[in-house]
Amino acid sequence: MIRRKFEPIQRAISKIDSKTSPEVYFRAPDKQDGAEILRLVHDLGVLDPNSAYAYMLIGEHHADTSVVAEIDGRLAGFITAYILPRYPDIVFVWQVGVSEAGRGHGLATRMLFEILKRPACFDVHYLDTTIGPSNEPSQALFRGLARRLDTYVEETELFSSDLFGDFDDEEHEPEILFRIGPFDAKTVRGALFD
């Protein structure tokens, strides 16, 4: 296990990070978003696609802890997440996707904070996610989140390569668990604004 604490970032997250950022509308997903989320996953080409049904269930069952972002009425990003049933103080981020239109504006970070500031996460003290060793952008995103929350990141292997079987032509990378925390609702609010 690797446990790190980074120097906190002093810059605040706001609804619009810069004058060049587009107007973004955040909302909870619903079941009607399932097919559009799947379309974005396919367009991105870097996420493991799930079925439209799985994304519909996220909107139906985990809307309080997931988010979609729209720019000009079009899906620009999404995060699927849920509270761990046995550990109600942990929110698990399953997938993060940002379209070309949403890139370069801190949209992924803004969506993470959109989830963490919701009432469903008031008792959350840790955020978990898994990331492949070669996915440097995701590692940077979640290490940056830890910096903003002035807390730790623990990294441990959760799923080894051999657990994925031989369904693909390529070997699946292991999935490294990133556990960010502890933090609380007050810390989240403090990281949002100056």
XYZ file of C-alpha atoms in Angstrom:
194
model
C 0.000 0.000 0.000
C 1.158 3.494 -0.830
C -0.181 6.345 1.313
C 0.453 9.882 0.109
C -0.545 13.357 1.089
C 0.061 16.114 -1.413
C 0.376 19.836 -0.875
C -3.145 21.292 -0.987
C -4.231 23.343 -3.988
C -5.205 26.864 -2.990
C -7.376 27.563 -6.041
C -11.104 27.120 -5.426
C -13.585 25.285 -7.594
C -16.505 27.393 -8.727
C -19.387 26.911 -11.126
C -17.306 28.517 -13.871
C -13.541 28.098 -13.468
C -12.573 30.726 -16.040
C -14.045 33.289 -18.351
C -13.593 30.908 -21.279
C -15.469 28.028 -19.629
C -18.826 27.165 -21.166
C -22.038 27.290 -19.136
C -22.454 23.840 -17.571
C -25.646 22.414 -16.098
C -25.208 19.613 -13.532
C -28.032 17.261 -12.621
C -28.719 13.780 -11.352
C -29.017 11.230 -14.161
C -32.276 9.435 -14.817
C -33.078 6.240 -16.676
C -33.632 8.172 -19.924
C -29.912 9.075 -19.894
C -28.719 5.457 -20.143
C -28.408 5.230 -23.939
C -26.749 8.657 -24.218
C -24.211 7.781 -21.523
C -23.423 4.542 -23.367
C -23.017 6.511 -26.613
C -20.505 8.829 -24.913
C -18.617 5.824 -23.484
C -18.303 4.390 -26.999
C -17.283 7.781 -28.437
C -14.546 8.178 -25.831
C -13.125 4.735 -26.561
C -11.171 4.524 -23.302
C -13.776 3.323 -20.797
C -14.984 -0.243 -20.465
C -18.495 -0.083 -21.943
C -21.378 -1.491 -19.975
C -24.872 -2.125 -21.280
C -27.424 0.648 -21.724
C -29.402 -1.265 -19.092
C -26.566 -0.815 -16.553
C -26.522 2.942 -17.185
C -30.324 3.069 -16.903
C -30.036 1.370 -13.506
C -27.525 3.989 -12.393
C -30.114 6.662 -13.188
C -32.863 4.673 -11.508
C -31.016 3.460 -8.384
C -27.945 5.680 -7.883
C -29.001 9.107 -9.149
C -28.280 10.752 -5.782
C -24.596 9.854 -6.038
C -24.103 10.122 -9.810
C -24.087 13.150 -12.083
C -24.437 14.209 -15.695
C -23.150 17.505 -17.054
C -24.716 19.253 -20.022
C -23.301 22.008 -22.222
C -25.795 23.642 -24.586
C -28.325 20.906 -23.785
C -25.962 18.080 -24.778
C -24.319 15.477 -22.570
C -20.757 16.664 -21.915
C -19.830 14.358 -19.067
C -21.002 11.906 -16.461
C -19.884 10.165 -13.302
C -21.432 6.939 -12.060
C -21.022 6.406 -8.326
C -22.710 4.784 -5.357
C -22.443 4.484 -1.578
C -20.953 1.162 -0.528
C -23.748 -0.823 1.159
C -21.532 -2.206 3.941
C -19.612 1.059 4.384
C -21.994 4.037 4.235
C -19.109 6.471 4.774
C -17.534 5.519 1.408
C -18.716 6.637 -2.032
C -17.324 4.536 -4.885
C -16.756 6.283 -8.218
C -17.257 3.700 -10.942
C -16.771 5.651 -14.179
C -15.882 9.206 -15.197
C -16.399 10.349 -18.780
C -15.900 13.797 -20.304
C -16.670 14.649 -23.936
C -14.384 16.722 -26.142
C -16.635 19.772 -25.515
C -16.136 19.433 -21.763
C -12.364 19.027 -21.744
C -10.001 21.667 -20.489
C -12.502 23.259 -18.108
C -12.047 21.138 -14.970
C -15.343 19.385 -15.677
C -14.368 16.048 -14.095
C -13.300 17.755 -10.857
C -16.418 19.905 -10.848
C -18.599 16.795 -11.269
C -16.824 15.068 -8.363
C -17.557 18.046 -6.129
C -21.142 18.146 -7.409
C -21.566 14.613 -6.036
C -19.679 15.170 -2.770
C -21.701 18.251 -1.815
C -25.070 16.463 -2.151
C -27.107 15.424 0.919
C -26.548 11.741 0.038
C -22.822 12.268 0.758
C -23.068 14.288 3.988
C -21.884 11.245 5.984
C -19.215 10.243 3.449
C -15.623 10.449 4.695
C -13.854 8.539 1.897
C -14.029 8.330 -1.877
C -12.899 5.093 -3.531
C -12.207 4.442 -7.184
C -10.102 2.003 -9.179
C -7.617 3.069 -11.837
C -5.338 1.123 -14.175
C -1.590 1.768 -13.752
C -1.300 3.292 -17.240
C -4.248 5.691 -16.812
C -2.236 8.739 -15.831
C -5.029 11.294 -16.468
C -7.343 9.545 -13.986
C -4.546 9.212 -11.450
C -3.903 12.963 -11.764
C -7.637 13.725 -11.397
C -8.015 11.814 -8.140
C -4.674 12.903 -6.678
C -5.772 16.465 -7.464
C -9.042 15.828 -5.631
C -7.079 14.696 -2.577
C -5.017 17.884 -2.761
C -8.147 20.037 -2.918
C -9.568 18.179 0.085
C -6.190 18.373 1.903
C -6.269 14.654 2.642
C -4.569 11.365 1.838
C -4.601 8.944 -1.070
C -3.987 5.278 -0.316
C -3.204 3.094 -3.317
C -3.499 -0.706 -3.181
C -4.135 -3.339 -5.823
C -7.790 -4.366 -5.646
C -8.188 -6.555 -8.755
C -5.194 -8.351 -10.247
C -4.960 -8.896 -14.019
C -5.704 -12.611 -13.766
C -9.124 -11.952 -12.204
C -10.337 -10.496 -15.526
C -9.957 -13.798 -17.375
C -9.069 -14.082 -21.043
C -12.173 -12.588 -22.668
C -10.257 -9.850 -24.456
C -7.430 -10.144 -26.949
C -5.329 -7.986 -24.637
C -4.552 -8.658 -21.010
C -6.520 -6.376 -18.689
C -4.419 -4.206 -16.418
C -4.819 -4.630 -12.673
C -7.159 -2.145 -11.026
C -5.556 -0.080 -8.276
C -7.859 1.097 -5.499
C -7.444 4.802 -4.760
C -8.947 5.621 -1.351
C -9.161 9.376 -0.747
C -9.833 10.608 2.757
C -10.737 11.220 5.414
C -12.788 14.342 4.706
C -16.207 15.644 5.708
C -18.992 17.831 4.324
C -17.403 20.958 5.839
C -14.092 20.181 4.090
C -15.920 19.691 0.784
C -17.694 23.050 1.163
C -14.393 24.717 2.097
C -12.692 23.361 -1.012
C -15.461 24.708 -3.254
C -15.203 28.415 -2.504
C -12.679 30.964 -1.252
